[in-house]
Amino acid sequence: MHHNGLRTTVLLAALSSLILLAGAWLGGGPGLRLAVVFALLTTGVAYFFSDRIALSAMRARPVSEVEQPTLYRIVRELSTDARQPMPRLYISPTMQPNAFATGRHPRRASICMTYGILQTLNERELRGVVAHELSHVYNRDILISSVAAALATIITYCSYIAVFFGGSTDDDEGPGFLGGLLMMFLGPVAAAMIQMAISRSREYQADESAALLTGDPLGLASALRKIEMGTRATPLPEGSRLASASHLMIANPFRGTGIARLFTTHPSTSARVARLERMAGYRR
């Protein structure tokens, strides 16, 4: 956890410096001041409202113990075993099997399950998924991912407005129109690279922590196989609101065909399952 936290801090510091340099390049002193203010505002929103943004993107609502007694029992048992507070539970109406956790720390954490995952998994598999999401919370992955997503959003947003505020071709007056077009291409690529650098290793970490918490690596492996089939059968539309929350989910919610595969924020399901099987001592 310390090693990953240090790597993330270095990455975020480097990205913040890039944003400030881009602001200065596009608008000189005023552009730099604007970049500082915009970065602070966006990061503040990501810190204090990231959970609401993610839950809203999936149209999630709070779920009561009367509605989902099995889910509540599983979450309560695992939270007690981990000696951590129980998170708030939400359900999303989408039929795609998926799940995610959000929140700044364990005392303000929320776990969201889609209707599809509750219908697809059995209790053993659901226990593995819950443990995976709880592990993200306990490892402090959610806050780090939210801040990284906010900074990536700044890069993407700045790349689009570069066209309108970088209209001059004079070297002394910013990058010009062609420079803005280049930023429009590089912005989404930079955002995808940031999310890949942070999310991939953390999914492996959460899988391993979940297997240790439940003592059942094969239960989570079975769940991941079913989720993979479900996401392929019912991919979510690639809207901007869903895209901002996709890296939080246990599996990539989009189809990811063609060049979209380059921007995936999750390791392959086969690699994750293989790791879990090795933990269980299973050899093909």
PDB file of C-alpha atoms in Angstrom:
ATOM      1  CA  MET A   1       0.000   0.000   0.000  1.00  0.00           C
ATOM      2  CA  HIS A   2       2.824   2.422   0.850  1.00  0.00           C
ATOM      3  CA  HIS A   3       4.632   1.674  -2.418  1.00  0.00           C
ATOM      4  CA  ASN A   4       1.500   2.172  -4.507  1.00  0.00           C
ATOM      5  CA  GLY A   5       0.622   5.336  -2.624  1.00  0.00           C
ATOM      6  CA  LEU A   6       4.071   6.764  -3.321  1.00  0.00           C
ATOM      7  CA  ARG A   7       3.820   5.907  -7.027  1.00  0.00           C
ATOM      8  CA  THR A   8       0.398   7.514  -7.230  1.00  0.00           C
ATOM      9  CA  THR A   9       1.606  10.656  -5.480  1.00  0.00           C
ATOM     10  CA  VAL A  10       4.473  10.993  -7.948  1.00  0.00           C
ATOM     11  CA  LEU A  11       2.103  10.441 -10.866  1.00  0.00           C
ATOM     12  CA  LEU A  12      -0.394  13.007  -9.648  1.00  0.00           C
ATOM     13  CA  ALA A  13       2.355  15.550  -8.953  1.00  0.00           C
ATOM     14  CA  ALA A  14       3.735  15.077 -12.461  1.00  0.00           C
ATOM     15  CA  LEU A  15       0.279  15.405 -13.967  1.00  0.00           C
ATOM     16  CA  SER A  16      -0.456  18.558 -11.983  1.00  0.00           C
ATOM     17  CA  SER A  17       2.792  20.041 -13.287  1.00  0.00           C
ATOM     18  CA  LEU A  18       1.742  19.145 -16.825  1.00  0.00           C
ATOM     19  CA  ILE A  19      -1.578  20.931 -16.357  1.00  0.00           C
ATOM     20  CA  LEU A  20       0.160  24.065 -15.114  1.00  0.00           C
ATOM     21  CA  LEU A  21       2.618  23.972 -18.010  1.00  0.00           C
ATOM     22  CA  ALA A  22      -0.236  23.551 -20.477  1.00  0.00           C
ATOM     23  CA  GLY A  23      -2.028  26.526 -18.932  1.00  0.00           C
ATOM     24  CA  ALA A  24       1.076  28.680 -19.176  1.00  0.00           C
ATOM     25  CA  TRP A  25       1.713  27.528 -22.743  1.00  0.00           C
ATOM     26  CA  LEU A  26      -1.811  28.280 -23.865  1.00  0.00           C
ATOM     27  CA  GLY A  27      -2.328  31.595 -22.103  1.00  0.00           C
ATOM     28  CA  GLY A  28       0.888  32.725 -20.445  1.00  0.00           C
ATOM     29  CA  GLY A  29       0.487  34.167 -16.952  1.00  0.00           C
ATOM     30  CA  PRO A  30      -3.320  34.408 -17.078  1.00  0.00           C
ATOM     31  CA  GLY A  31      -3.526  30.894 -18.446  1.00  0.00           C
ATOM     32  CA  LEU A  32      -1.347  29.568 -15.632  1.00  0.00           C
ATOM     33  CA  ARG A  33      -3.495  31.262 -12.996  1.00  0.00           C
ATOM     34  CA  LEU A  34      -6.623  29.880 -14.602  1.00  0.00           C
ATOM     35  CA  ALA A  35      -5.106  26.382 -14.693  1.00  0.00           C
ATOM     36  CA  VAL A  36      -4.263  26.553 -10.981  1.00  0.00           C
ATOM     37  CA  VAL A  37      -7.775  27.640 -10.042  1.00  0.00           C
ATOM     38  CA  PHE A  38      -9.417  25.100 -12.330  1.00  0.00           C
ATOM     39  CA  ALA A  39      -7.223  22.277 -11.037  1.00  0.00           C
ATOM     40  CA  LEU A  40      -8.012  23.138  -7.412  1.00  0.00           C
ATOM     41  CA  LEU A  41     -11.738  23.393  -8.069  1.00  0.00           C
ATOM     42  CA  THR A  42     -11.927  20.148  -9.988  1.00  0.00           C
ATOM     43  CA  THR A  43      -9.852  18.248  -7.446  1.00  0.00           C
ATOM     44  CA  GLY A  44     -12.012  19.650  -4.650  1.00  0.00           C
ATOM     45  CA  VAL A  45     -15.180  18.504  -6.390  1.00  0.00           C
ATOM     46  CA  ALA A  46     -13.624  15.085  -6.988  1.00  0.00           C
ATOM     47  CA  TYR A  47     -12.654  14.797  -3.319  1.00  0.00           C
ATOM     48  CA  PHE A  48     -15.945  15.860  -1.754  1.00  0.00           C
ATOM     49  CA  PHE A  49     -18.493  14.738  -4.352  1.00  0.00           C
ATOM     50  CA  SER A  50     -16.876  11.830  -6.205  1.00  0.00           C
ATOM     51  CA  ASP A  51     -19.227   9.311  -4.593  1.00  0.00           C
ATOM     52  CA  ARG A  52     -22.346  11.256  -5.588  1.00  0.00           C
ATOM     53  CA  ILE A  53     -21.087  11.714  -9.139  1.00  0.00           C
ATOM     54  CA  ALA A  54     -20.404   8.001  -9.594  1.00  0.00           C
ATOM     55  CA  LEU A  55     -23.693   6.912  -8.040  1.00  0.00           C
ATOM     56  CA  SER A  56     -25.621   9.430 -10.106  1.00  0.00           C
ATOM     57  CA  ALA A  57     -23.964   8.207 -13.308  1.00  0.00           C
ATOM     58  CA  MET A  58     -25.340   4.719 -12.635  1.00  0.00           C
ATOM     59  CA  ARG A  59     -28.749   6.052 -11.469  1.00  0.00           C
ATOM     60  CA  ALA A  60     -28.198   4.244  -8.179  1.00  0.00           C
ATOM     61  CA  ARG A  61     -30.523   4.445  -5.200  1.00  0.00           C
ATOM     62  CA  PRO A  62     -30.106   3.373  -1.566  1.00  0.00           C
ATOM     63  CA  VAL A  63     -31.267  -0.161  -0.888  1.00  0.00           C
ATOM     64  CA  SER A  64     -32.710  -1.341   2.440  1.00  0.00           C
ATOM     65  CA  GLU A  65     -32.065  -4.551   4.317  1.00  0.00           C
ATOM     66  CA  VAL A  66     -35.690  -5.546   3.774  1.00  0.00           C
ATOM     67  CA  GLU A  67     -35.131  -5.436  -0.001  1.00  0.00           C
ATOM     68  CA  GLN A  68     -31.759  -7.217  -0.046  1.00  0.00           C
ATOM     69  CA  PRO A  69     -31.294  -9.214   3.192  1.00  0.00           C
ATOM     70  CA  THR A  70     -28.672 -11.550   1.692  1.00  0.00           C
ATOM     71  CA  LEU A  71     -26.542  -8.677   0.417  1.00  0.00           C
ATOM     72  CA  TYR A  72     -26.734  -6.913   3.776  1.00  0.00           C
ATOM     73  CA  ARG A  73     -25.769 -10.083   5.616  1.00  0.00           C
ATOM     74  CA  ILE A  74     -22.732 -10.666   3.372  1.00  0.00           C
ATOM     75  CA  VAL A  75     -21.517  -7.078   3.669  1.00  0.00           C
ATOM     76  CA  ARG A  76     -22.036  -7.049   7.443  1.00  0.00           C
ATOM     77  CA  GLU A  77     -20.145 -10.322   7.939  1.00  0.00           C
ATOM     78  CA  LEU A  78     -17.181  -9.259   5.792  1.00  0.00           C
ATOM     79  CA  SER A  79     -17.016  -5.812   7.386  1.00  0.00           C
ATOM     80  CA  THR A  80     -17.018  -7.411  10.826  1.00  0.00           C
ATOM     81  CA  ASP A  81     -14.268  -9.846   9.806  1.00  0.00           C
ATOM     82  CA  ALA A  82     -12.187  -6.914   8.552  1.00  0.00           C
ATOM     83  CA  ARG A  83     -13.006  -4.875  11.689  1.00  0.00           C
ATOM     84  CA  GLN A  84     -14.202  -1.984   9.532  1.00  0.00           C
ATOM     85  CA  PRO A  85     -17.431   0.038   9.487  1.00  0.00           C
ATOM     86  CA  MET A  86     -20.195  -1.188   7.226  1.00  0.00           C
ATOM     87  CA  PRO A  87     -20.564   0.883   4.024  1.00  0.00           C
ATOM     88  CA  ARG A  88     -23.809   2.233   2.637  1.00  0.00           C
ATOM     89  CA  LEU A  89     -25.415   0.014   0.007  1.00  0.00           C
ATOM     90  CA  TYR A  90     -26.892   1.097  -3.311  1.00  0.00           C
ATOM     91  CA  ILE A  91     -28.474  -0.662  -6.259  1.00  0.00           C
ATOM     92  CA  SER A  92     -28.372   0.402  -9.902  1.00  0.00           C
ATOM     93  CA  PRO A  93     -31.250  -0.563 -12.219  1.00  0.00           C
ATOM     94  CA  THR A  94     -28.962  -1.586 -15.109  1.00  0.00           C
ATOM     95  CA  MET A  95     -29.134  -5.219 -16.186  1.00  0.00           C
ATOM     96  CA  GLN A  96     -25.388  -5.495 -16.831  1.00  0.00           C
ATOM     97  CA  PRO A  97     -23.678  -7.452 -14.019  1.00  0.00           C
ATOM     98  CA  ASN A  98     -21.237  -5.026 -12.409  1.00  0.00           C
ATOM     99  CA  ALA A  99     -20.356  -3.379  -9.112  1.00  0.00           C
ATOM    100  CA  PHE A 100     -18.216  -0.587  -7.714  1.00  0.00           C
ATOM    101  CA  ALA A 101     -17.253   1.117  -4.473  1.00  0.00           C
ATOM    102  CA  THR A 102     -16.814   4.811  -3.869  1.00  0.00           C
ATOM    103  CA  GLY A 103     -16.121   7.179  -0.984  1.00  0.00           C
ATOM    104  CA  ARG A 104     -13.253   9.071   0.597  1.00  0.00           C
ATOM    105  CA  HIS A 105     -12.540   6.622   3.413  1.00  0.00           C
ATOM    106  CA  PRO A 106     -14.090   3.545   5.085  1.00  0.00           C
ATOM    107  CA  ARG A 107     -16.473   5.598   7.238  1.00  0.00           C
ATOM    108  CA  ARG A 108     -17.953   7.325   4.184  1.00  0.00           C
ATOM    109  CA  ALA A 109     -17.823   4.432   1.739  1.00  0.00           C
ATOM    110  CA  SER A 110     -20.624   3.204  -0.498  1.00  0.00           C
ATOM    111  CA  ILE A 111     -20.965  -0.003  -2.487  1.00  0.00           C
ATOM    112  CA  CYS A 112     -23.218  -0.168  -5.520  1.00  0.00           C
ATOM    113  CA  MET A 113     -24.451  -3.391  -7.082  1.00  0.00           C
ATOM    114  CA  THR A 114     -26.327  -3.510 -10.347  1.00  0.00           C
ATOM    115  CA  TYR A 115     -29.616  -5.371 -10.585  1.00  0.00           C
ATOM    116  CA  GLY A 116     -27.961  -7.602 -13.147  1.00  0.00           C
ATOM    117  CA  ILE A 117     -25.182  -8.806 -10.839  1.00  0.00           C
ATOM    118  CA  LEU A 118     -27.645  -9.654  -8.075  1.00  0.00           C
ATOM    119  CA  GLN A 119     -29.575 -11.775 -10.557  1.00  0.00           C
ATOM    120  CA  THR A 120     -26.496 -13.425 -12.098  1.00  0.00           C
ATOM    121  CA  LEU A 121     -24.286 -14.470  -9.176  1.00  0.00           C
ATOM    122  CA  ASN A 122     -24.900 -17.014  -6.459  1.00  0.00           C
ATOM    123  CA  GLU A 123     -24.162 -16.196  -2.825  1.00  0.00           C
ATOM    124  CA  ARG A 124     -20.601 -17.550  -2.899  1.00  0.00           C
ATOM    125  CA  GLU A 125     -19.736 -15.461  -5.966  1.00  0.00           C
ATOM    126  CA  LEU A 126     -21.477 -12.377  -4.626  1.00  0.00           C
ATOM    127  CA  ARG A 127     -19.417 -12.687  -1.446  1.00  0.00           C
ATOM    128  CA  GLY A 128     -16.239 -12.539  -3.516  1.00  0.00           C
ATOM    129  CA  VAL A 129     -17.401  -9.427  -5.369  1.00  0.00           C
ATOM    130  CA  VAL A 130     -18.360  -7.673  -2.142  1.00  0.00           C
ATOM    131  CA  ALA A 131     -14.953  -8.500  -0.657  1.00  0.00           C
ATOM    132  CA  HIS A 132     -13.277  -7.086  -3.776  1.00  0.00           C
ATOM    133  CA  GLU A 133     -15.123  -3.781  -3.445  1.00  0.00           C
ATOM    134  CA  LEU A 134     -14.486  -3.609   0.298  1.00  0.00           C
ATOM    135  CA  SER A 135     -10.780  -4.173  -0.405  1.00  0.00           C
ATOM    136  CA  HIS A 136     -10.752  -1.139  -2.692  1.00  0.00           C
ATOM    137  CA  VAL A 137     -12.136   0.892   0.193  1.00  0.00           C
ATOM    138  CA  TYR A 138      -9.734  -0.483   2.802  1.00  0.00           C
ATOM    139  CA  ASN A 139      -6.711  -0.043   0.491  1.00  0.00           C
ATOM    140  CA  ARG A 140      -7.707   3.623  -0.078  1.00  0.00           C
ATOM    141  CA  ASP A 141      -7.940   2.995  -3.827  1.00  0.00           C
ATOM    142  CA  ILE A 142     -11.186   4.908  -4.252  1.00  0.00           C
ATOM    143  CA  LEU A 143      -9.892   8.334  -3.231  1.00  0.00           C
ATOM    144  CA  ILE A 144      -6.751   7.944  -5.344  1.00  0.00           C
ATOM    145  CA  SER A 145      -8.754   6.859  -8.380  1.00  0.00           C
ATOM    146  CA  SER A 146     -11.160   9.768  -7.952  1.00  0.00           C
ATOM    147  CA  VAL A 147      -8.381  12.360  -7.824  1.00  0.00           C
ATOM    148  CA  ALA A 148      -6.679  10.799 -10.837  1.00  0.00           C
ATOM    149  CA  ALA A 149      -9.949  10.820 -12.751  1.00  0.00           C
ATOM    150  CA  ALA A 150     -10.447  14.493 -11.909  1.00  0.00           C
ATOM    151  CA  LEU A 151      -6.987  15.413 -13.167  1.00  0.00           C
ATOM    152  CA  ALA A 152      -7.562  13.361 -16.301  1.00  0.00           C
ATOM    153  CA  THR A 153     -10.789  15.276 -16.823  1.00  0.00           C
ATOM    154  CA  ILE A 154      -8.859  18.539 -16.630  1.00  0.00           C
ATOM    155  CA  ILE A 155      -6.484  17.382 -19.364  1.00  0.00           C
ATOM    156  CA  THR A 156      -9.372  16.292 -21.571  1.00  0.00           C
ATOM    157  CA  TYR A 157     -11.308  19.492 -20.991  1.00  0.00           C
ATOM    158  CA  CYS A 158      -8.281  21.687 -21.642  1.00  0.00           C
ATOM    159  CA  SER A 159      -7.560  19.795 -24.844  1.00  0.00           C
ATOM    160  CA  TYR A 160     -10.991  20.728 -26.191  1.00  0.00           C
ATOM    161  CA  ILE A 161     -10.926  24.392 -25.215  1.00  0.00           C
ATOM    162  CA  ALA A 162      -7.414  24.684 -26.677  1.00  0.00           C
ATOM    163  CA  VAL A 163      -8.993  25.022 -30.114  1.00  0.00           C
ATOM    164  CA  PHE A 164     -10.917  28.100 -29.068  1.00  0.00           C
ATOM    165  CA  PHE A 165      -8.286  29.798 -26.930  1.00  0.00           C
ATOM    166  CA  GLY A 166      -5.237  28.852 -28.989  1.00  0.00           C
ATOM    167  CA  GLY A 167      -6.383  30.400 -32.220  1.00  0.00           C
ATOM    168  CA  SER A 168      -3.205  32.301 -33.107  1.00  0.00           C
ATOM    169  CA  THR A 169      -0.403  30.763 -35.144  1.00  0.00           C
ATOM    170  CA  ASP A 170       2.185  33.227 -33.805  1.00  0.00           C
ATOM    171  CA  ASP A 171       4.787  31.456 -31.664  1.00  0.00           C
ATOM    172  CA  ASP A 172       4.562  34.218 -29.076  1.00  0.00           C
ATOM    173  CA  GLU A 173       0.805  33.871 -28.662  1.00  0.00           C
ATOM    174  CA  GLY A 174       0.271  30.226 -27.839  1.00  0.00           C
ATOM    175  CA  PRO A 175       0.053  26.976 -29.799  1.00  0.00           C
ATOM    176  CA  GLY A 176      -2.400  28.175 -32.429  1.00  0.00           C
ATOM    177  CA  PHE A 177      -5.227  26.260 -34.058  1.00  0.00           C
ATOM    178  CA  LEU A 178      -3.107  23.287 -35.088  1.00  0.00           C
ATOM    179  CA  GLY A 179      -1.701  23.070 -31.584  1.00  0.00           C
ATOM    180  CA  GLY A 180      -5.244  22.994 -30.276  1.00  0.00           C
ATOM    181  CA  LEU A 181      -6.136  20.156 -32.602  1.00  0.00           C
ATOM    182  CA  LEU A 182      -3.104  18.254 -31.374  1.00  0.00           C
ATOM    183  CA  MET A 183      -4.234  18.786 -27.797  1.00  0.00           C
ATOM    184  CA  MET A 184      -7.688  17.435 -28.732  1.00  0.00           C
ATOM    185  CA  PHE A 185      -5.996  14.201 -29.784  1.00  0.00           C
ATOM    186  CA  LEU A 186      -3.477  13.955 -26.965  1.00  0.00           C
ATOM    187  CA  GLY A 187      -5.902  14.865 -24.189  1.00  0.00           C
ATOM    188  CA  PRO A 188      -8.026  11.699 -24.283  1.00  0.00           C
ATOM    189  CA  VAL A 189      -4.909   9.582 -24.802  1.00  0.00           C
ATOM    190  CA  ALA A 190      -3.268  11.112 -21.722  1.00  0.00           C
ATOM    191  CA  ALA A 191      -6.432  10.573 -19.689  1.00  0.00           C
ATOM    192  CA  ALA A 192      -6.607   6.918 -20.712  1.00  0.00           C
ATOM    193  CA  MET A 193      -2.930   6.356 -19.919  1.00  0.00           C
ATOM    194  CA  ILE A 194      -3.370   7.835 -16.446  1.00  0.00           C
ATOM    195  CA  GLN A 195      -6.293   5.578 -15.651  1.00  0.00           C
ATOM    196  CA  MET A 196      -4.472   2.523 -16.984  1.00  0.00           C
ATOM    197  CA  ALA A 197      -1.382   3.271 -14.894  1.00  0.00           C
ATOM    198  CA  ILE A 198      -3.436   3.476 -11.721  1.00  0.00           C
ATOM    199  CA  SER A 199      -6.245   0.978 -12.169  1.00  0.00           C
ATOM    200  CA  ARG A 200      -4.613  -2.172 -13.501  1.00  0.00           C
ATOM    201  CA  SER A 201      -2.383  -2.994 -10.535  1.00  0.00           C
ATOM    202  CA  ARG A 202      -5.096  -2.007  -8.086  1.00  0.00           C
ATOM    203  CA  GLU A 203      -7.542  -4.520  -9.540  1.00  0.00           C
ATOM    204  CA  TYR A 204      -5.017  -7.297  -8.937  1.00  0.00           C
ATOM    205  CA  GLN A 205      -4.456  -5.987  -5.409  1.00  0.00           C
ATOM    206  CA  ALA A 206      -8.181  -5.889  -4.649  1.00  0.00           C
ATOM    207  CA  ASP A 207      -8.631  -9.416  -6.032  1.00  0.00           C
ATOM    208  CA  GLU A 208      -5.883 -10.752  -3.772  1.00  0.00           C
ATOM    209  CA  SER A 209      -7.150  -8.862  -0.720  1.00  0.00           C
ATOM    210  CA  ALA A 210     -10.667 -10.151  -1.377  1.00  0.00           C
ATOM    211  CA  ALA A 211      -9.427 -13.736  -1.631  1.00  0.00           C
ATOM    212  CA  LEU A 212      -7.647 -13.358   1.713  1.00  0.00           C
ATOM    213  CA  LEU A 213     -10.710 -11.789   3.332  1.00  0.00           C
ATOM    214  CA  THR A 214     -13.109 -14.533   2.193  1.00  0.00           C
ATOM    215  CA  GLY A 215     -10.616 -17.402   2.129  1.00  0.00           C
ATOM    216  CA  ASP A 216     -12.180 -18.411  -1.201  1.00  0.00           C
ATOM    217  CA  PRO A 217     -10.222 -17.250  -4.294  1.00  0.00           C
ATOM    218  CA  LEU A 218     -12.213 -19.533  -6.597  1.00  0.00           C
ATOM    219  CA  GLY A 219     -15.498 -17.914  -5.605  1.00  0.00           C
ATOM    220  CA  LEU A 220     -14.307 -14.551  -6.917  1.00  0.00           C
ATOM    221  CA  ALA A 221     -12.788 -16.228  -9.983  1.00  0.00           C
ATOM    222  CA  SER A 222     -16.142 -17.766 -10.832  1.00  0.00           C
ATOM    223  CA  ALA A 223     -17.841 -14.400 -10.345  1.00  0.00           C
ATOM    224  CA  LEU A 224     -15.375 -12.669 -12.681  1.00  0.00           C
ATOM    225  CA  ARG A 225     -16.085 -15.217 -15.420  1.00  0.00           C
ATOM    226  CA  LYS A 226     -19.834 -14.619 -15.185  1.00  0.00           C
ATOM    227  CA  ILE A 227     -19.383 -10.837 -15.068  1.00  0.00           C
ATOM    228  CA  GLU A 228     -17.177 -10.999 -18.162  1.00  0.00           C
ATOM    229  CA  MET A 229     -19.876 -12.851 -20.092  1.00  0.00           C
ATOM    230  CA  GLY A 230     -22.536 -10.450 -18.853  1.00  0.00           C
ATOM    231  CA  THR A 231     -20.644  -7.292 -19.819  1.00  0.00           C
ATOM    232  CA  ARG A 232     -20.061  -8.680 -23.304  1.00  0.00           C
ATOM    233  CA  ALA A 233     -23.722  -9.552 -23.719  1.00  0.00           C
ATOM    234  CA  THR A 234     -25.032  -6.197 -22.403  1.00  0.00           C
ATOM    235  CA  PRO A 235     -22.355  -3.487 -22.784  1.00  0.00           C
ATOM    236  CA  LEU A 236     -23.232  -0.047 -21.458  1.00  0.00           C
ATOM    237  CA  PRO A 237     -23.469   2.948 -23.809  1.00  0.00           C
ATOM    238  CA  GLU A 238     -20.180   4.849 -23.834  1.00  0.00           C
ATOM    239  CA  GLY A 239     -21.548   8.167 -22.570  1.00  0.00           C
ATOM    240  CA  SER A 240     -19.365  10.738 -20.846  1.00  0.00           C
ATOM    241  CA  ARG A 241     -21.030  10.290 -17.445  1.00  0.00           C
ATOM    242  CA  LEU A 242     -20.602   6.518 -17.482  1.00  0.00           C
ATOM    243  CA  ALA A 243     -17.054   6.813 -18.785  1.00  0.00           C
ATOM    244  CA  SER A 244     -16.091   8.889 -15.758  1.00  0.00           C
ATOM    245  CA  ALA A 245     -17.171   6.059 -13.447  1.00  0.00           C
ATOM    246  CA  SER A 246     -16.103   3.066 -15.528  1.00  0.00           C
ATOM    247  CA  HIS A 247     -12.669   2.734 -13.886  1.00  0.00           C
ATOM    248  CA  LEU A 248     -14.358   2.232 -10.509  1.00  0.00           C
ATOM    249  CA  MET A 249     -16.251  -0.872 -11.641  1.00  0.00           C
ATOM    250  CA  ILE A 250     -15.102  -4.429 -11.075  1.00  0.00           C
ATOM    251  CA  ALA A 251     -15.113  -5.077 -14.848  1.00  0.00           C
ATOM    252  CA  ASN A 252     -14.934  -2.879 -17.931  1.00  0.00           C
ATOM    253  CA  PRO A 253     -18.592  -2.021 -18.695  1.00  0.00           C
ATOM    254  CA  PHE A 254     -18.003  -1.189 -22.371  1.00  0.00           C
ATOM    255  CA  ARG A 255     -17.609  -3.443 -25.372  1.00  0.00           C
ATOM    256  CA  GLY A 256     -14.032  -2.258 -26.022  1.00  0.00           C
ATOM    257  CA  THR A 257     -13.785  -3.246 -29.672  1.00  0.00           C
ATOM    258  CA  GLY A 258     -11.093  -2.011 -32.062  1.00  0.00           C
ATOM    259  CA  ILE A 259      -9.053   0.954 -30.842  1.00  0.00           C
ATOM    260  CA  ALA A 260     -11.218   1.190 -27.698  1.00  0.00           C
ATOM    261  CA  ARG A 261      -9.211  -1.744 -26.340  1.00  0.00           C
ATOM    262  CA  LEU A 262      -6.244   0.624 -25.975  1.00  0.00           C
ATOM    263  CA  PHE A 263      -8.169   2.679 -23.439  1.00  0.00           C
ATOM    264  CA  THR A 264      -9.384  -0.100 -21.144  1.00  0.00           C
ATOM    265  CA  THR A 265      -8.730   0.510 -17.456  1.00  0.00           C
ATOM    266  CA  HIS A 266      -8.950  -3.126 -16.364  1.00  0.00           C
ATOM    267  CA  PRO A 267      -6.583  -6.077 -16.776  1.00  0.00           C
ATOM    268  CA  SER A 268      -7.988  -9.030 -18.683  1.00  0.00           C
ATOM    269  CA  THR A 269     -10.379 -11.302 -16.839  1.00  0.00           C
ATOM    270  CA  SER A 270      -8.306 -14.338 -17.811  1.00  0.00           C
ATOM    271  CA  ALA A 271      -5.207 -12.866 -16.122  1.00  0.00           C
ATOM    272  CA  ARG A 272      -7.161 -12.040 -12.969  1.00  0.00           C
ATOM    273  CA  VAL A 273      -8.723 -15.497 -12.834  1.00  0.00           C
ATOM    274  CA  ALA A 274      -5.323 -17.139 -13.333  1.00  0.00           C
ATOM    275  CA  ARG A 275      -3.895 -15.227 -10.372  1.00  0.00           C
ATOM    276  CA  LEU A 276      -6.805 -16.253  -8.155  1.00  0.00           C
ATOM    277  CA  GLU A 277      -6.457 -19.873  -9.215  1.00  0.00           C
ATOM    278  CA  ARG A 278      -2.775 -19.788  -8.290  1.00  0.00           C
ATOM    279  CA  MET A 279      -3.735 -18.456  -4.868  1.00  0.00           C
ATOM    280  CA  ALA A 280      -6.043 -21.442  -4.465  1.00  0.00           C
ATOM    281  CA  GLY A 281      -3.247 -23.818  -5.476  1.00  0.00           C
ATOM    282  CA  TYR A 282      -5.006 -24.780  -8.688  1.00  0.00           C
ATOM    283  CA  ARG A 283      -2.867 -25.747 -11.688  1.00  0.00           C
ATOM    284  CA  ARG A 284      -4.168 -26.391 -15.177  1.00  0.00           C
TER     285      ARG A 284
END
